[in-house]
XYZ file of C-alpha atoms in Angstrom:
564
model
C 77.729 93.286 36.375
C 79.775 96.720 37.504
C 80.335 98.212 41.133
C 80.669 101.907 41.058
C 80.859 101.367 44.860
C 84.210 98.807 44.401
C 85.011 100.232 40.812
C 85.286 96.155 39.589
C 83.258 94.129 37.894
C 81.225 91.176 39.760
C 80.369 87.541 38.662
C 77.530 86.938 40.345
C 74.183 84.120 41.073
C 70.936 85.963 40.058
C 69.232 84.390 43.463
C 72.217 86.930 44.940
C 71.062 90.017 43.752
C 68.787 91.680 45.692
C 67.736 95.216 44.169
C 69.026 96.565 40.794
C 69.034 100.246 39.493
C 70.120 101.360 36.082
C 70.972 105.122 36.308
C 72.557 105.879 32.375
C 75.687 105.085 31.685
C 76.672 103.574 35.664
C 74.515 100.410 36.796
C 74.444 101.004 40.676
C 73.202 97.396 42.679
C 72.832 96.593 46.052
C 74.108 93.127 46.777
C 72.339 90.924 49.836
C 75.156 90.541 51.098
C 76.955 93.792 51.185
C 73.653 94.882 53.036
C 73.616 92.348 55.956
C 76.736 93.343 56.833
C 76.101 97.217 56.771
C 72.904 96.085 58.847
C 75.178 94.557 61.512
C 77.229 96.926 61.806
C 74.778 99.696 62.087
C 73.201 97.397 65.240
C 74.736 98.241 68.745
C 75.563 94.799 70.960
C 73.096 93.805 73.317
C 74.235 92.626 75.986
C 72.963 90.804 79.470
C 75.438 92.980 82.285
C 77.533 96.263 81.627
C 80.593 93.935 83.048
C 79.711 91.719 79.620
C 79.635 94.652 78.054
C 82.622 96.149 78.523
C 84.189 92.749 78.355
C 82.910 92.363 74.824
C 83.375 95.483 73.241
C 87.251 95.535 74.308
C 88.222 92.573 72.815
C 86.460 93.046 69.959
C 86.759 96.391 68.537
C 89.523 98.210 70.700
C 91.916 95.612 72.175
C 92.238 95.027 67.802
C 93.587 98.857 67.258
C 95.538 99.049 70.348
C 97.566 95.600 69.061
C 98.286 96.822 65.603
C 99.676 100.172 66.729
C 101.808 98.576 69.921
C 99.577 100.623 71.811
C 100.507 98.643 75.419
C 104.584 100.188 74.826
C 103.309 103.505 74.950
C 100.387 103.932 77.006
C 99.476 100.955 79.847
C 98.920 96.818 79.340
C 95.587 95.500 77.662
C 92.838 94.616 80.271
C 92.155 91.527 81.486
C 88.483 90.363 82.453
C 89.825 91.018 85.959
C 90.120 94.624 85.274
C 85.908 94.586 84.753
C 85.371 91.749 87.215
C 86.700 93.743 90.341
C 85.449 95.291 92.574
C 86.121 99.094 93.201
C 89.663 100.238 94.369
C 90.697 102.712 96.775
C 94.566 103.782 96.708
C 96.370 106.642 99.615
C 98.966 108.197 98.528
C 101.435 110.725 100.416
C 104.756 111.078 101.769
C 105.546 109.441 105.023
C 103.767 109.234 108.565
C 100.895 111.203 106.987
C 98.782 108.660 108.272
C 97.918 106.228 105.057
C 97.728 102.710 106.965
C 95.842 104.823 110.337
C 93.030 105.821 107.529
C 92.502 102.429 106.366
C 92.820 100.799 110.007
C 90.140 102.927 110.511
C 87.922 102.381 108.371
C 87.969 98.742 108.576
C 88.490 99.202 112.153
C 90.154 96.096 112.727
C 94.190 95.548 112.440
C 94.963 94.220 108.858
C 98.364 91.700 107.688
C 101.573 92.982 106.955
C 100.378 96.077 108.531
C 103.099 98.619 110.570
C 102.625 102.175 111.937
C 104.713 104.378 112.836
C 105.987 108.426 112.697
C 109.231 106.864 110.407
C 108.844 105.243 106.787
C 107.175 102.464 108.008
C 105.033 100.651 104.870
C 107.985 99.576 102.212
C 105.592 98.078 100.248
C 102.525 98.189 97.986
C 99.523 96.317 99.955
C 96.740 95.194 98.780
C 93.763 95.386 101.299
C 91.114 92.881 100.156
C 88.132 90.654 101.329
C 89.447 86.954 102.257
C 87.527 83.912 103.954
C 90.502 83.784 105.953
C 93.425 86.926 107.233
C 96.679 85.595 105.065
C 99.664 87.448 102.957
C 99.941 86.523 99.603
C 103.286 87.847 97.795
C 103.847 89.692 94.557
C 104.913 86.956 92.453
C 101.844 84.455 93.190
C 99.361 87.771 93.353
C 100.572 88.626 89.495
C 99.900 85.040 88.187
C 96.215 84.453 90.226
C 93.775 85.280 87.119
C 91.122 86.693 89.595
C 93.209 89.508 90.500
C 93.143 92.190 88.521
C 96.950 92.929 88.994
C 98.848 90.641 86.203
C 100.074 93.079 84.371
C 102.487 94.383 87.151
C 104.489 91.827 85.848
C 105.760 94.029 83.687
C 107.834 96.560 86.321
C 109.843 93.614 87.683
C 111.283 91.223 90.932
C 112.166 94.794 92.785
C 108.630 96.175 92.238
C 107.111 92.476 93.012
C 108.965 92.136 95.986
C 107.299 95.262 97.454
C 104.013 93.827 96.424
C 101.402 92.066 98.738
C 97.852 91.826 99.275
C 96.545 91.292 102.585
C 93.210 89.398 103.093
C 90.823 89.584 105.805
C 87.110 88.867 105.994
C 85.609 92.477 106.913
C 82.768 93.601 105.326
C 83.748 96.540 104.290
C 86.026 95.250 102.524
C 82.982 92.807 100.912
C 82.438 95.797 98.481
C 86.195 97.684 98.260
C 89.778 97.205 98.119
C 91.967 99.522 99.083
C 95.443 99.837 98.337
C 97.861 101.243 100.736
C 101.251 102.868 99.461
C 104.802 103.166 100.227
C 105.320 106.662 102.005
C 106.823 109.044 99.228
C 109.946 109.882 100.559
C 111.645 114.324 101.351
C 114.969 115.279 101.154
C 118.104 112.914 100.953
C 115.795 109.900 101.457
C 114.192 110.431 98.244
C 117.743 110.035 96.441
C 117.870 106.504 96.860
C 116.447 104.791 94.457
C 113.786 102.324 95.075
C 114.444 99.324 92.270
C 111.379 100.443 90.019
C 109.871 102.834 88.625
C 107.850 104.417 91.219
C 105.789 107.398 89.328
C 104.541 104.534 86.352
C 103.600 102.276 89.358
C 100.900 104.478 90.725
C 100.089 106.152 87.376
C 98.955 102.068 86.451
C 97.053 101.915 89.849
C 95.732 105.201 89.080
C 94.154 103.645 85.744
C 92.143 101.371 87.458
C 90.924 102.417 90.845
C 87.892 104.541 91.418
C 89.041 106.458 93.948
C 92.686 108.681 94.555
C 93.111 109.819 98.230
C 96.023 112.364 98.615
C 97.098 112.451 102.505
C 98.525 115.868 103.494
C 99.688 116.543 107.665
C 98.948 119.640 109.015
C 102.718 119.395 110.624
C 104.453 119.304 107.432
C 102.737 120.378 103.980
C 106.116 120.287 102.092
C 105.823 118.749 98.638
C 108.603 117.260 97.560
C 109.863 116.671 94.006
C 109.410 112.854 94.096
C 105.754 113.330 95.184
C 105.604 116.886 92.967
C 105.871 113.838 89.945
C 103.708 111.430 91.645
C 100.884 114.216 91.144
C 102.277 114.706 87.808
C 101.763 111.150 86.458
C 98.183 111.290 88.467
C 96.637 114.088 85.512
C 93.617 112.978 83.260
C 92.538 110.900 86.628
C 91.855 114.326 88.339
C 88.567 113.761 88.718
C 89.277 110.834 90.856
C 91.059 113.035 93.554
C 90.250 113.850 96.919
C 92.655 115.572 99.330
C 92.630 114.942 103.225
C 93.942 117.205 105.360
C 95.127 114.767 108.654
C 95.931 115.375 111.871
C 94.061 118.435 111.820
C 93.589 118.335 115.458
C 96.567 118.819 116.371
C 96.410 122.446 115.634
C 94.949 125.634 116.826
C 91.679 127.228 114.723
C 93.519 130.087 113.693
C 96.834 127.638 112.175
C 95.095 125.607 110.431
C 93.082 128.039 108.491
C 96.895 129.192 107.230
C 97.645 125.202 107.208
C 94.720 124.879 104.502
C 95.668 128.437 102.355
C 98.978 126.933 102.066
C 98.228 123.638 101.213
C 95.729 124.725 98.317
C 98.383 127.553 97.210
C 100.329 124.283 97.366
C 98.425 122.127 94.955
C 97.275 125.295 92.733
C 101.252 125.212 91.516
C 101.623 121.393 90.994
C 97.307 120.423 89.849
C 96.402 122.442 86.781
C 93.111 122.290 86.753
C 90.483 125.230 86.813
C 88.305 123.530 89.205
C 89.508 123.812 92.760
C 90.443 120.385 94.479
C 88.242 118.845 97.186
C 90.202 118.755 101.057
C 88.241 116.628 103.701
C 89.980 118.186 106.869
C 90.176 116.241 109.903
C 92.137 113.363 112.272
C 91.378 110.133 110.585
C 91.809 107.956 113.858
C 90.395 106.311 116.927
C 92.554 108.226 119.167
C 91.020 111.710 121.008
C 91.283 114.691 119.264
C 94.064 116.708 121.398
C 92.409 120.005 120.360
C 88.524 119.389 120.295
C 87.769 123.352 118.902
C 86.882 122.037 115.073
C 85.233 118.703 116.643
C 81.972 120.173 114.692
C 84.046 121.190 111.337
C 85.631 117.308 111.301
C 82.603 115.454 111.733
C 80.643 116.659 108.890
C 84.321 116.822 106.492
C 84.636 113.423 107.584
C 80.913 112.555 106.770
C 81.698 113.835 103.034
C 84.420 111.755 102.400
C 82.168 108.799 103.960
C 79.568 109.656 101.306
C 82.133 110.308 98.482
C 83.871 106.315 99.272
C 80.026 104.859 100.295
C 78.556 105.263 96.802
C 81.690 104.011 94.788
C 79.386 100.244 94.181
C 76.585 101.845 92.922
C 78.481 104.076 89.890
C 81.891 101.265 89.929
C 79.766 100.481 86.365
C 80.108 104.296 85.035
C 83.827 104.670 86.350
C 84.651 101.759 84.253
C 82.714 102.368 81.337
C 84.056 105.979 81.275
C 87.070 104.778 81.656
C 87.416 102.491 78.391
C 85.803 105.335 77.119
C 89.398 107.483 77.934
C 91.261 104.395 76.906
C 89.711 104.373 73.209
C 89.909 108.258 72.785
C 93.854 107.616 73.284
C 93.977 104.420 71.349
C 92.718 106.593 68.152
C 94.846 109.366 68.649
C 97.857 106.649 68.935
C 97.288 105.644 65.965
C 96.685 108.609 64.321
C 100.188 109.604 65.254
C 101.536 106.047 64.921
C 100.494 105.927 61.394
C 101.777 109.111 60.508
C 105.181 108.004 61.764
C 105.054 105.704 59.249
C 103.390 107.329 56.502
C 106.624 110.109 56.412
C 109.698 107.085 57.063
C 111.375 106.150 53.614
C 111.490 102.978 52.786
C 115.283 102.176 51.876
C 117.854 105.212 52.336
C 118.252 107.570 55.507
C 116.458 106.194 58.299
C 118.105 107.821 61.106
C 118.296 110.791 59.504
C 114.734 110.469 59.013
C 113.591 109.270 62.680
C 115.562 112.447 64.770
C 113.333 114.435 62.428
C 110.381 113.442 63.081
C 110.907 112.707 66.129
C 111.524 116.392 66.623
C 109.003 117.768 65.281
C 106.682 115.436 66.774
C 104.784 118.848 68.120
C 103.940 119.741 64.249
C 102.793 116.238 64.027
C 100.408 117.051 66.595
C 98.869 120.080 65.532
C 98.455 118.660 62.233
C 96.449 115.677 63.229
C 94.443 117.553 65.610
C 93.577 120.194 62.417
C 92.378 117.073 60.219
C 90.494 114.952 62.652
C 89.293 117.770 65.004
C 91.033 115.890 67.823
C 90.748 118.334 71.051
C 94.360 118.456 72.547
C 94.018 117.448 76.148
C 93.674 113.626 74.322
C 96.865 113.856 72.663
C 99.420 112.066 74.846
C 102.316 114.220 76.589
C 104.747 115.210 73.868
C 108.155 114.323 76.077
C 107.663 111.342 77.006
C 106.187 110.323 73.331
C 108.912 111.727 72.488
C 111.547 109.423 74.668
C 109.763 106.799 74.319
C 109.752 106.733 70.384
C 113.814 106.867 70.684
C 113.917 102.655 71.246
C 111.321 102.457 68.269
C 112.018 101.151 65.145
C 109.680 103.798 62.983
C 109.523 101.619 59.854
C 107.722 98.158 61.670
C 104.684 100.996 62.744
C 101.764 100.238 60.663
C 100.194 102.275 58.257
C 96.212 103.710 58.946
C 93.367 100.380 59.388
C 90.634 102.462 58.573
C 88.324 99.559 59.334
C 89.899 99.011 63.142
C 89.125 103.186 63.649
C 85.547 102.551 61.985
C 85.186 100.004 64.826
C 86.360 101.962 67.666
C 84.105 104.683 66.320
C 81.448 102.296 65.742
C 81.615 101.310 69.699
C 81.800 105.081 70.866
C 78.176 106.193 68.619
C 75.966 103.383 69.795
C 77.658 100.574 72.089
C 78.349 102.733 74.424
C 75.343 104.915 74.220
C 73.076 101.254 74.618
C 75.402 100.353 77.568
C 74.600 103.775 79.019
C 70.963 103.063 79.620
C 72.497 99.409 81.277
C 74.225 101.528 83.184
C 71.277 103.520 85.203
C 68.974 100.177 85.055
C 71.447 98.345 86.491
C 71.518 101.569 89.255
C 68.167 101.204 89.663
C 68.024 97.477 90.548
C 70.457 98.098 93.860
C 69.782 101.668 94.576
C 71.267 100.247 98.050
C 74.771 99.345 96.926
C 76.702 101.460 99.454
C 79.940 100.270 101.439
C 78.738 98.915 105.357
C 80.355 98.198 107.922
C 83.637 98.838 109.707
C 83.873 103.215 110.187
C 80.903 103.685 108.400
C 78.149 102.196 110.820
C 79.512 103.581 113.325
C 78.152 107.008 113.099
C 74.573 105.988 111.388
C 72.093 105.143 114.175
C 71.582 106.685 117.696
C 73.164 109.914 119.305
C 75.871 109.954 117.859
C 75.297 110.015 114.306
C 76.185 113.204 112.519
C 73.235 116.060 113.505
C 71.700 113.679 116.039
C 69.601 116.078 118.331
C 70.698 119.241 116.086
C 68.574 121.939 114.185
C 65.042 119.715 113.401
C 66.180 116.513 115.303
C 67.043 118.851 118.804
C 64.425 117.668 121.571
C 63.792 114.591 119.862
C 64.523 112.454 122.634
C 62.997 115.194 125.160
C 59.055 114.384 126.880
C 58.284 118.118 126.102
C 57.737 119.845 123.002
C 60.631 121.269 122.158
C 58.766 124.566 120.902
C 57.292 125.387 123.604
C 61.014 126.637 125.470
C 59.918 129.450 123.234
C 56.561 129.585 122.707
C 55.900 132.241 124.717
C 57.211 134.977 122.945
C 56.014 133.463 119.310
C 52.384 133.959 121.236
C 53.381 137.984 121.908
C 53.780 137.529 118.324
C 50.855 135.706 117.166
C 48.388 137.852 118.914
C 49.308 141.306 117.295
C 48.398 139.633 113.416
C 44.729 139.712 114.524
C 44.008 135.787 114.434
C 40.269 135.356 114.008
C 39.161 131.846 115.424
C 42.432 131.151 117.083
C 43.654 131.279 114.204
C 45.808 134.183 110.987
C 45.719 134.259 107.128
C 47.895 132.940 105.243
C 48.808 137.070 104.026
C 49.462 138.127 107.527
C 51.316 135.303 108.723
C 53.068 135.730 105.509
C 53.820 139.544 106.646
C 55.574 137.880 109.782
C 57.187 135.431 107.977
C 58.947 137.512 105.699
C 60.935 139.347 107.899
C 63.434 136.454 108.465
C 64.338 137.137 104.955
C 64.476 133.935 103.895
C 63.734 132.910 100.375
C 60.303 132.456 98.768
C 60.877 128.737 98.130
C 61.893 128.443 101.748
C 59.156 129.862 103.637
C 56.767 127.856 101.475
C 57.841 124.590 102.762
C 58.311 125.890 106.254
C 54.475 126.836 105.370
C 53.445 123.183 104.277
C 55.424 121.600 107.396
C 53.612 123.668 110.165
C 50.325 123.580 107.992
C 49.361 120.386 109.970
C 46.102 120.021 109.354
C 46.474 121.482 105.710
C 43.564 124.343 106.213
C 45.478 127.106 104.652
C 45.275 129.171 108.269
C 48.210 128.831 111.509
C 46.759 128.714 114.797
C 48.906 129.200 117.851
C 51.145 126.193 117.966
C 51.639 125.743 114.595
C 52.332 129.278 113.844
C 54.715 128.776 116.872
C 56.122 125.338 114.964
C 56.971 127.818 111.712
C 59.327 130.185 113.435
C 60.858 127.028 115.312
C 61.885 125.870 111.584
C 62.354 129.481 110.605
C 65.238 129.526 114.143
C 66.462 125.950 112.870
C 67.318 127.277 108.898
C 68.834 130.611 109.835
C 70.966 128.965 112.496
C 72.524 127.404 108.774
C 70.875 123.678 109.270
C 68.591 121.917 106.886
C 64.843 121.505 106.555
C 63.565 118.341 106.724
C 61.916 117.108 103.998
C 58.961 115.421 106.552
C 58.418 116.520 109.888
C 59.670 114.877 112.122
C 57.651 113.146 115.416
C 59.178 114.648 117.724
C 58.095 118.532 116.037
C 53.945 117.950 115.412
C 52.321 120.216 118.174
C 50.994 117.956 120.855
C 47.308 118.631 120.149
C 47.891 117.490 116.189
C 49.361 114.635 117.566
C 46.368 112.239 116.702
C 44.795 113.525 113.786
C 45.413 110.951 111.141
C 47.862 111.266 108.787
């Protein structure tokens, strides 16, 4: 039989022929064994957990492409099981004496092994602060051979780095949900000329690919961004979605100075971080000492709560982050394969190899543009041109592999089908554990009680008082109430609306206030309900949020026995 697709004759047993169609003058056939392969390719994999799915997809579909085109030599080492199984990690980066170690101490509410705090550059090592049953320190060389830790590939940075890398383990409730990476203070001025003995920016880039959140800390007293710090921030390119900025020690300057410092910081970051969006900056004083200048206490408390909420959400979003990072890696690996195969295709087989190599490296930008046009790839998916050119100098371009469509098809199939099924699994896991948040330490300090954020303010005002808080202003509200022509002690919705719209609040907000105030749901307001409505309008006008349900202390005294 002749197969038109393969342009070949086949000798096939009769029982293997599933269907024969004759279209003169060519015979087209479909073999049962071909159909099975096609169906298998189109059906997405079925996984029990997101972690298991990510590991299998990486090993079976993405890793073969990476190995074939030397992806690990150019970009990032191969991923291991621990990279998919580890807890969310938070990376702290900043110049010396910006409060990185104090920030960790503040979150944990206890010291950790190897901790040193001082105004001089005290932290000279990378410290992975992780959960352990007992306190202890694991040195770097032992850490990179532990298959349960996600640090094995760091051995590529050599002893100079491993001698400056430790893992501090301790039992702490915060560390049951996340791990924190403390980094050496980034040097400025003459200090940055002293070689560290390893590629500091490359190490940070390695961590940036694997962590869930990157926190850049700045000291309100010294905003200068040194050359090394600028290089580090540029190395974090493509991870802008993970970056948060903290302007620390903000209690040490007056409000007017703080406004100027904040503006200067945003201006400096705008020159380095090349994104159209404004990076989120949290302002505060993240240590357990009294505020030196307490004028902005409420601002600091609100900013702290926002930052804590962001960190607390990491365990719930960890699976989605790993899935997102795998997709980014797959896109880069595909582009890398096109680049390598294009260079291989242009290389001569015998003479003039060196000259051609120099020519190809010099014209790599044109190769980028050609690949971009041919394969409809976004310019943002390509690796840094200058870095790629430098790396190609030490490579033998003749040993590169030609384009292998099957490897690329496997990755495309993963992105088109398998990732979609994993997304469904991610949502299922999120709904199964809605309370997966960071607990303990500073995160529990303001959850309940009078020191919780906003306690006794806005709708919470009067929560501890025996008297109804609305009663203070009720005489003034009563005067307005009796001008609205009440009938049988109540004003109609139309009359109440005439007064309520004077607040200039949107109808959606006023509608919510009406629902909260109309406790007996009769479509009218008596004097207590009218006073309550005005109190809630005042709460909103003062900048506070309205409660979704009316708090017990705001229910008028005469209505407190009405069953819900």
